[in-house]
Tab-separated table of C-alpha atoms in Angstrom:
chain	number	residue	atom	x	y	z
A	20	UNK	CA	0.000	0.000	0.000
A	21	UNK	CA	1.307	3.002	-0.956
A	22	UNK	CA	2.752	5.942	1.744
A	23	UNK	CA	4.107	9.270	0.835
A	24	UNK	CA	4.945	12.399	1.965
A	25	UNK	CA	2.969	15.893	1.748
A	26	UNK	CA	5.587	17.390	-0.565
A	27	UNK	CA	5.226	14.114	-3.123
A	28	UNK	CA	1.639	14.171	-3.381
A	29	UNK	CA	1.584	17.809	-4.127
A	30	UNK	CA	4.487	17.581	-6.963
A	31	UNK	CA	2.337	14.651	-8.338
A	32	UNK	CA	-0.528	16.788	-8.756
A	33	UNK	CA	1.421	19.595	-9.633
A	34	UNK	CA	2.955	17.699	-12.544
A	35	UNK	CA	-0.010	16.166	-13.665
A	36	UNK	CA	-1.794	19.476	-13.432
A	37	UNK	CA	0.729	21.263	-15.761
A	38	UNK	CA	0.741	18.358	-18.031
A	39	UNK	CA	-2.714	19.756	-19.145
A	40	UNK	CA	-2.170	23.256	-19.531
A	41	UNK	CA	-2.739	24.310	-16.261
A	42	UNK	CA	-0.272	27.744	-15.509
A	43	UNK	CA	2.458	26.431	-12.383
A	44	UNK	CA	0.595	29.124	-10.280
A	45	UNK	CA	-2.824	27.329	-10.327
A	46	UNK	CA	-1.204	23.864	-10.560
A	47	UNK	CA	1.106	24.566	-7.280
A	48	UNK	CA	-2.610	25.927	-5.220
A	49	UNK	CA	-4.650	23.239	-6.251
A	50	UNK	CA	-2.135	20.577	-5.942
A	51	UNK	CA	-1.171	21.674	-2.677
A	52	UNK	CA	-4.493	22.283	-1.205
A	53	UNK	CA	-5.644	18.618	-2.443
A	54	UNK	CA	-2.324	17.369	-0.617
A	55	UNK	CA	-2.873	18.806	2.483
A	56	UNK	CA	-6.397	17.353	2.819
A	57	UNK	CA	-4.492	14.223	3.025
A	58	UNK	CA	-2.536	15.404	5.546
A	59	UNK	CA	-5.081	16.433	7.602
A	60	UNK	CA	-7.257	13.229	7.416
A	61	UNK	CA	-9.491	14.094	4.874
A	62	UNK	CA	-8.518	11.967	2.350
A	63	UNK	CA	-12.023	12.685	0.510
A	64	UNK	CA	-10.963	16.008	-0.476
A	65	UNK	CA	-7.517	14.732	-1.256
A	66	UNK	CA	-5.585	13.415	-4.117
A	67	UNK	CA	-8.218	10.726	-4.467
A	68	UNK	CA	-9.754	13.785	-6.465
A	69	UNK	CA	-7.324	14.576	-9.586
A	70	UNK	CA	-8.787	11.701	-11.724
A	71	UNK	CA	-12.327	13.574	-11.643
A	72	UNK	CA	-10.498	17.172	-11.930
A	73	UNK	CA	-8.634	15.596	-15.037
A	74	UNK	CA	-12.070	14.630	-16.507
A	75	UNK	CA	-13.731	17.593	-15.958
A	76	UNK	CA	-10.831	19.522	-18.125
A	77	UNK	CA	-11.357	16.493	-20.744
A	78	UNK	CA	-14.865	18.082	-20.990
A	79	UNK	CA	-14.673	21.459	-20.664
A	80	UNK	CA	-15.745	21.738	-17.155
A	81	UNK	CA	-13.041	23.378	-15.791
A	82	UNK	CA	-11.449	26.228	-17.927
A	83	UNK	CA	-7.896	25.857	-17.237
A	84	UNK	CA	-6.227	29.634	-16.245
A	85	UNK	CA	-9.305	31.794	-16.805
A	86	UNK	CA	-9.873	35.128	-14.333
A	87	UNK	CA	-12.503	35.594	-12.505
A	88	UNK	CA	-15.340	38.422	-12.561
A	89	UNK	CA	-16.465	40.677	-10.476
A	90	UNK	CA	-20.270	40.833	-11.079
A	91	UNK	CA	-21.153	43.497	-8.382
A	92	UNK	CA	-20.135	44.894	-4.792
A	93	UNK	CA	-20.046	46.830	-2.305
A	94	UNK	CA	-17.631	48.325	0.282
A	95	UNK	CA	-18.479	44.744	1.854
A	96	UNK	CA	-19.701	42.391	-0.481
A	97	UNK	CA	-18.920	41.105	-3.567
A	98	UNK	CA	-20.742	38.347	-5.938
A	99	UNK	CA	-17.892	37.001	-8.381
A	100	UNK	CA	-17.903	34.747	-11.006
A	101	UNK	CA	-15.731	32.404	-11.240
A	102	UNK	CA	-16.352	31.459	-15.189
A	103	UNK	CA	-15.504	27.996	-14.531
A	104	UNK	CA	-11.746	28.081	-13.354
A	105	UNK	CA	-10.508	25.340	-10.710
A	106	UNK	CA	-12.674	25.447	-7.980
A	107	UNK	CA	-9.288	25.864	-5.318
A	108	UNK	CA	-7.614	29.063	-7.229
A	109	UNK	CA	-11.586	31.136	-7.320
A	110	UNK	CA	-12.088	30.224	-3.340
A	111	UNK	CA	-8.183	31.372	-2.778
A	112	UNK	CA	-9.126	34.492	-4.497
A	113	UNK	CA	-12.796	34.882	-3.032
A	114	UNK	CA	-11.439	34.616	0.453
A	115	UNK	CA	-8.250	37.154	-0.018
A	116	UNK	CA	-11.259	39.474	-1.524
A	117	UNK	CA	-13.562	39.004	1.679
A	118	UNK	CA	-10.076	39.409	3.567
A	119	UNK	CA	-9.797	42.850	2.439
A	120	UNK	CA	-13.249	43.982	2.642
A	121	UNK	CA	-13.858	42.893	6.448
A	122	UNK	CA	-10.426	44.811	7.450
A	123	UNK	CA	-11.862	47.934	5.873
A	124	UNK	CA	-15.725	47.473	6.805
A	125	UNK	CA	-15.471	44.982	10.106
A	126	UNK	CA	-18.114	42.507	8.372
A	127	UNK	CA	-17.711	41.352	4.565
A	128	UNK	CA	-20.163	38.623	2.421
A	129	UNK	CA	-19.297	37.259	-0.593
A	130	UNK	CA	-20.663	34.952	-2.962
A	131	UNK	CA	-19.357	33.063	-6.056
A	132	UNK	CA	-20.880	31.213	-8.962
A	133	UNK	CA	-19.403	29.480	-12.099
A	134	UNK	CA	-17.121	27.655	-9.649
A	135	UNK	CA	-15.717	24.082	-10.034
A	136	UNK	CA	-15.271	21.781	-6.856
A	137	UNK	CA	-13.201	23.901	-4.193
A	138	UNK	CA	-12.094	21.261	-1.890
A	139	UNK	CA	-11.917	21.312	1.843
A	140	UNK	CA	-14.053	24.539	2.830
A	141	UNK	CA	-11.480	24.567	5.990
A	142	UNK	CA	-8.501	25.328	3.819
A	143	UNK	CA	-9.897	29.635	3.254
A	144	UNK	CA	-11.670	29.386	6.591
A	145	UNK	CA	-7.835	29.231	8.684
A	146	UNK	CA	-6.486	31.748	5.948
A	147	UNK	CA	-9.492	34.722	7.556
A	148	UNK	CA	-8.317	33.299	10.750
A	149	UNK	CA	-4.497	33.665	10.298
A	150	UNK	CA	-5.692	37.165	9.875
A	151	UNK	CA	-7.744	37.713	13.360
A	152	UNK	CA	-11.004	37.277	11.115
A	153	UNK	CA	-14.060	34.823	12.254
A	154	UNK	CA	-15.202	33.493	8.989
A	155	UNK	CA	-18.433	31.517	8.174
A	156	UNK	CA	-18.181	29.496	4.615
A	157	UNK	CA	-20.702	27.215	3.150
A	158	UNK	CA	-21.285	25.852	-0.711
A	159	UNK	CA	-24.007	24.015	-2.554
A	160	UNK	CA	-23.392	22.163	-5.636
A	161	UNK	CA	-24.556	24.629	-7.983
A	162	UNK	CA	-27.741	23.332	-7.916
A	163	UNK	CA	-26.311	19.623	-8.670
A	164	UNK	CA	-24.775	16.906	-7.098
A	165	UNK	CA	-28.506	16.166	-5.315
A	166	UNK	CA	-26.842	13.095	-3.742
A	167	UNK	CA	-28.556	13.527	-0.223
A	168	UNK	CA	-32.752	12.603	0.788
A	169	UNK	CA	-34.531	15.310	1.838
A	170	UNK	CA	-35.497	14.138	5.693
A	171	UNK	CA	-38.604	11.834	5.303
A	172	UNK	CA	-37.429	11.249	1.513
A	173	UNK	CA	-36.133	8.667	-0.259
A	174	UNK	CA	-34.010	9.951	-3.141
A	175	UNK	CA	-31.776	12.557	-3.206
A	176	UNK	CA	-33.131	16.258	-3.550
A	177	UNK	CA	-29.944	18.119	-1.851
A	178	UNK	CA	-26.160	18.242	-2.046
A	179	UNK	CA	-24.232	17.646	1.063
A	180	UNK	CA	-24.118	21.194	1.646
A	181	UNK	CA	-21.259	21.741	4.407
A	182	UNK	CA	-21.051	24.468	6.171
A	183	UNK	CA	-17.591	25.626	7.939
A	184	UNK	CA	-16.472	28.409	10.671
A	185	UNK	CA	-12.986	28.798	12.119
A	186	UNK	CA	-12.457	31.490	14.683
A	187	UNK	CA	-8.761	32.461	15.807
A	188	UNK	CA	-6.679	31.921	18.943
A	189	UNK	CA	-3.612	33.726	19.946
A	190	UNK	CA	-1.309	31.138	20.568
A	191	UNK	CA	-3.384	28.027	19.235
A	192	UNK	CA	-4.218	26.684	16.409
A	193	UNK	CA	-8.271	28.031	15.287
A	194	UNK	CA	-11.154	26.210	16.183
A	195	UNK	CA	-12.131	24.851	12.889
A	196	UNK	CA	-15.499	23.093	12.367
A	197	UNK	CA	-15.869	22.087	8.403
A	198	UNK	CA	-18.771	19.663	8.665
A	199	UNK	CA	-21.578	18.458	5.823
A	200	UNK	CA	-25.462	19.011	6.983
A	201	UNK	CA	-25.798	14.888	5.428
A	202	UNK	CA	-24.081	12.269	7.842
A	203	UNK	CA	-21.233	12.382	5.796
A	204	UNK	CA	-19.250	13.443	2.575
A	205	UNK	CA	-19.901	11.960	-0.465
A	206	UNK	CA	-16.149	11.842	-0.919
A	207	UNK	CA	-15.823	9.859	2.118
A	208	UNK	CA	-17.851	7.117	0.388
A	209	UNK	CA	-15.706	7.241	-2.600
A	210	UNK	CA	-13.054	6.239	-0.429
A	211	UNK	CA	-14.530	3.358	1.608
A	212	UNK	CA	-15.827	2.303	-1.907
A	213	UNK	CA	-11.917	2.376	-3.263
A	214	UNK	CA	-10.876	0.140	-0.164
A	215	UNK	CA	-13.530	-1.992	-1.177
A	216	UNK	CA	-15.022	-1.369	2.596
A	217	UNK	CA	-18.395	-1.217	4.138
A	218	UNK	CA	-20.258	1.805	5.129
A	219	UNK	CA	-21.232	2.797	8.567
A	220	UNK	CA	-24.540	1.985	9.343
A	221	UNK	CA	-27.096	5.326	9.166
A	222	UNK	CA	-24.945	6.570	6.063
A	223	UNK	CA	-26.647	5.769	3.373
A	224	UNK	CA	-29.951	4.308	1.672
A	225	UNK	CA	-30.462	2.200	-1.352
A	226	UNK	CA	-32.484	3.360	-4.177
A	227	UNK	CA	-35.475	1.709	-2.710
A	228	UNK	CA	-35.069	3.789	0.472
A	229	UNK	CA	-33.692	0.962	2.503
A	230	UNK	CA	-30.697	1.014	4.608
A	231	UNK	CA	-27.382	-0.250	3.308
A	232	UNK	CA	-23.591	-0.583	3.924
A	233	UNK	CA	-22.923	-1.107	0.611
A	234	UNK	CA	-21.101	2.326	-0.626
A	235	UNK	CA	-21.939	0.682	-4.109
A	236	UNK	CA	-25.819	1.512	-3.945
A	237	UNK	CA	-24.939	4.905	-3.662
A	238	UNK	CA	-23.555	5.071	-7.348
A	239	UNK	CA	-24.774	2.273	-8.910
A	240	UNK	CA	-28.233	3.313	-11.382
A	241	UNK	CA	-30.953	3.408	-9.594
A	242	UNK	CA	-28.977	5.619	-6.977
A	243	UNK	CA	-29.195	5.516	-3.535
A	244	UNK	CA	-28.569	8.494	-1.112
A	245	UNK	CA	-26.824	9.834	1.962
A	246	UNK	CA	-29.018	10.832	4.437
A	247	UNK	CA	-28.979	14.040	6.221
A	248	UNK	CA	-27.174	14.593	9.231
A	249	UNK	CA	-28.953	13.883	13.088
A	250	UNK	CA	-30.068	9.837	13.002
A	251	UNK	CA	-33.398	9.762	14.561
A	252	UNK	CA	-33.628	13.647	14.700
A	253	UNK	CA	-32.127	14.047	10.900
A	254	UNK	CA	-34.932	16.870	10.533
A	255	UNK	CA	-32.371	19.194	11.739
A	256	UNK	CA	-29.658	18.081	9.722
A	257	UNK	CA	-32.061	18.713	6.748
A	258	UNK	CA	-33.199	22.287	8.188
A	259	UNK	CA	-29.632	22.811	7.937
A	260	UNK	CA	-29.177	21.889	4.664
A	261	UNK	CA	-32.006	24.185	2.722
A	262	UNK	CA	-30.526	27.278	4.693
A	263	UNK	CA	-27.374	26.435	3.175
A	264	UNK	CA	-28.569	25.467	0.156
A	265	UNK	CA	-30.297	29.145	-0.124
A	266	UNK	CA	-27.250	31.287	1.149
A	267	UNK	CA	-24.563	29.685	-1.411
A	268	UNK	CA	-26.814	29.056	-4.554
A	269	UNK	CA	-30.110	31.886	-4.307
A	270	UNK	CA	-27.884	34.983	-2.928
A	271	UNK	CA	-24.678	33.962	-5.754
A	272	UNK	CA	-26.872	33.898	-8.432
A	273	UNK	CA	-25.580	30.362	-8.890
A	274	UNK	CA	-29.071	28.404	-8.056
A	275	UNK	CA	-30.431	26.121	-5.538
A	276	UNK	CA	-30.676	22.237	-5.806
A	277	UNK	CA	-32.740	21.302	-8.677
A	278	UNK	CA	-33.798	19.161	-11.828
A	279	UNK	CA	-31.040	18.981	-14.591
A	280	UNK	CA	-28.669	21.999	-13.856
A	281	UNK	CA	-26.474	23.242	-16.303
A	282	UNK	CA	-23.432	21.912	-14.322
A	283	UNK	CA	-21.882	20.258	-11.241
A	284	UNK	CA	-19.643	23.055	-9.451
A	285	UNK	CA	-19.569	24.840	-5.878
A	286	UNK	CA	-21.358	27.860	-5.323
A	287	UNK	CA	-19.850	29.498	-2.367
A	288	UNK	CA	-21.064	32.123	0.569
A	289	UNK	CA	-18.887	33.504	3.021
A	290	UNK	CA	-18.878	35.835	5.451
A	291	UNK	CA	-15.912	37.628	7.549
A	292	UNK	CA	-16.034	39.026	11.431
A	293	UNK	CA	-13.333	41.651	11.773
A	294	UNK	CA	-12.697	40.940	15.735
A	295	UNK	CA	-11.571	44.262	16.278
A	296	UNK	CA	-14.229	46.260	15.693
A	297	UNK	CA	-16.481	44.618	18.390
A	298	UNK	CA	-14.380	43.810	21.135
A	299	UNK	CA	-10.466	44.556	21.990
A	300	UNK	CA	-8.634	41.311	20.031
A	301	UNK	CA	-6.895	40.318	23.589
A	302	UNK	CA	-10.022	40.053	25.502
A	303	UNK	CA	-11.619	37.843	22.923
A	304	UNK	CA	-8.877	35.715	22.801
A	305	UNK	CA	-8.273	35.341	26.506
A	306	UNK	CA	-12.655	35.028	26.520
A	307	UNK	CA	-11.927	31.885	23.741
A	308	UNK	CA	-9.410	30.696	26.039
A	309	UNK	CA	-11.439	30.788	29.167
A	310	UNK	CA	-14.245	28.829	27.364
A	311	UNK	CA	-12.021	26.151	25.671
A	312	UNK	CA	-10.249	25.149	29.312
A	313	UNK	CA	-13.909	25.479	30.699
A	314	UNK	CA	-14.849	22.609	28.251
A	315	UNK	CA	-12.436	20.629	28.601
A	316	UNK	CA	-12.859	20.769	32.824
A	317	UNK	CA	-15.873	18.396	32.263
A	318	UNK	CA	-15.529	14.754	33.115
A	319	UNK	CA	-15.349	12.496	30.516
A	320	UNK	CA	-17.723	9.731	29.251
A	321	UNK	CA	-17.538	6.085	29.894
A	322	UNK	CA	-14.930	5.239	26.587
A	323	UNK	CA	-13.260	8.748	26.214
A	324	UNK	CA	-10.029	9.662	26.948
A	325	UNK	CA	-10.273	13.328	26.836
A	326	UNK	CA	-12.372	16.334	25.245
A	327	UNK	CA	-11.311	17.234	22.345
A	328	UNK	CA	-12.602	20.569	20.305
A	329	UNK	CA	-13.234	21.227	16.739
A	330	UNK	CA	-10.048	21.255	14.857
A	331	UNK	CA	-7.958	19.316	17.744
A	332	UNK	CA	-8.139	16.057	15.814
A	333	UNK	CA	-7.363	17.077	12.219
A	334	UNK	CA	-4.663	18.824	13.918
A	335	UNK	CA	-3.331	15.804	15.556
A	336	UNK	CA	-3.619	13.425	12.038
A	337	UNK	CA	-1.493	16.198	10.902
A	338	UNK	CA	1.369	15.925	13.389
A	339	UNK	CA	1.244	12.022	12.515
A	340	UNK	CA	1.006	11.891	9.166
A	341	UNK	CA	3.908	14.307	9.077
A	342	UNK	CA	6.228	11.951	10.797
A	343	UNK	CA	4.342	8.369	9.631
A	344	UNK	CA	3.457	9.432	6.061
A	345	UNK	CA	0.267	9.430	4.166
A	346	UNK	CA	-1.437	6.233	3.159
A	347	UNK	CA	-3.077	6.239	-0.304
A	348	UNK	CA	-5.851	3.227	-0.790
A	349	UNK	CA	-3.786	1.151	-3.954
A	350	UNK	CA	-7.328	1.701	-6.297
A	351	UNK	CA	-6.964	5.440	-5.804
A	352	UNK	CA	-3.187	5.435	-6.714
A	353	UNK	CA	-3.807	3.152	-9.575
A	354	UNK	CA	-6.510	5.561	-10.802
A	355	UNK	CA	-3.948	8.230	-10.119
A	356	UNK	CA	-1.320	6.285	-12.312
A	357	UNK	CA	-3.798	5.680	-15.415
A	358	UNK	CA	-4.583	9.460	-15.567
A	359	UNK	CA	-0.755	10.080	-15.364
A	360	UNK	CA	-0.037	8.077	-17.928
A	361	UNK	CA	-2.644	9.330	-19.987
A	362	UNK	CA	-1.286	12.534	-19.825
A	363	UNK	CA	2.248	11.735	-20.145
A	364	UNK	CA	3.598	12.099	-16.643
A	365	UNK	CA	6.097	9.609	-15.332
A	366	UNK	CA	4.986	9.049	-11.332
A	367	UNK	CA	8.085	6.465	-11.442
A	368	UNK	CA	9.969	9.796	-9.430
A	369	UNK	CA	7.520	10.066	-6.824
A	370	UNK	CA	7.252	6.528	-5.700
């Protein structure tokens, strides 16, 4: 089973990238943010990805180096269009945008359409925190992707819909929280599908509605879907999920979930918290420090070591994948290898 490092699975990406036309600018961000899902555990947003990037530039899906546009804004806000670029290089630039326009307002919203598949939403959320910003990110599928049952529902009618926040700590890393409003990603049963492994029970249903832990039913026609987020009180997890649905697709101009949309992308809203202009940055961060060793004061449940808060564990995967390397399921490198190959990159280097 193949293990590599960080820096190989971004020059493999990189390589391949640039093998297609893509600038070494916009190879080198999307390469590198793929990679360091990986590193951080999230191998559904990783590598396991540039296959489907490399057929969506076979078709036209993603125009390789194209700008984006500025529709319309404000001194805060901003709806962009991404005219179909990676999905990785329009967030980088959304977010620096938002970036700008929260330092010089104290709140900033912006919203992108015509935007390919950005990744791990985490990735811009800890670039507003690096710079004292709370930031709020969520995406819908453009309207597509309607992989998840609406609660009491039996085929899909929404996309996983995550929503993410990451608010900054002086002299810790930000709590992150980057979670789907389904149970889980659809990415995540790509991967237990690639390791030819059963799903978790309460994942997913079969196109008949019926439970399964086969992450084949999911795919194969009729579909299954995932089910929203919550178990026996999934309604919330589905509440969840429309408000999301509306903020990223209705207020970008992009579209909600529907019947036969024009394309599969990620329609993105985010918003950015300028700390600074509502309370003195020390005394919020000694306030986020109070409440995080307040948390972790409480006693732990039967089976639990320790509390841990959002963004503790990727963290940790981080530190050990760093030192023990990062595993890569032998279907997904093998898939990884064709679509090298195809393109006329030699992964012989990186192995």
């Amino acid at each position: 089973m193949p293990v590599f490092n960080v820096d190989q699975l971004e020059s493999v990406g990189k390589c391949i990238f640039q093998a297609v036309g893509a600038i070494q600018k916009e190879a080198e961000i999307v390469a590198g943010l793929l990679a360091n899902a990986n590193l951080t555990g999230h191998d559904s947003h990783g590598v396991i990805r540039i296959p489907q990037y490399l057929g969506f530039i076979e078709t036209g899906h993603i125009v390789l180096n194209n700008e984006i546009e500025i529709l319309r804004q404000t001194k805060s806000s901003a709806v962009i269009n991404g005219n179909w670029g990676f999905g990785q290089v329009i967030a980088s630039k959304a977010i620096n945008i938002a970036i700008e326009k929260a330092k010089s307002t104290s709140v900033s919203t912006v919203t992108v359409q015509s935007c390919n598949h950005v990744g791990r939403l985490a990735d811009y959320a800890q670039i507003a925190a690096d710079q004292n910003l709370i930031a709020m990110l969520t995406v819908n599928n453009h309207g597509a992707g309607t992989r998840v049952a609406p609660w009491g529902g039996s085929e899909g009618r929404l996309s996983t819909n995550p929503i993410c926040f990451a608010i900054p700590r002086e002299s810790h890393q930000p709590i992150l929280v980057d979670i789907t409003t389904s149970v889980v990603a659809e990415g995540k049963v790509r991967v237990k599908r690639n390791r030819n492994e059963k799903v978790p029970e309460g994942w997913i249903i079969d196109a008949n509605g019926n439970p399964t832990i086969d992450p084949n039913d999911l795919y194969e026609s009729p579909m299954g879907a995932i089910l929203p987020f919550g178990g026996t009180v999934g309604h919330k997890g589905f509440a969840l999920s429309m408000v999301v649905d509306i903020l990223s697709g209705a207020l970008s101009g992009a579209g909600c979930s529907r019947e036969s949309p024009k394309k599969l992308g990620n329609a993105i809203f985010m918003t950015l918290f300028d700390i600074s202009s509502f309370v003195p940055i020390e005394e919020f961060y000694q306030e986020i420090d109070n409440f995080v060793d307040w948390i972790k004061s409480a006693r732990t449940a039967p089976g639990f070591a320790e509390i841990t808060i959002p963004g503790e564990p990727e963290n940790r995967i981080e530190q050990k994948r760093r030192k023990e390397g990062i595993f890569i399921e032998e279907q997904t490198w093998q898939q990884i290898e064709e679509s090298a190959e195809k393109v006329g990159v030699d992964l012989g280097p990186f192995i």
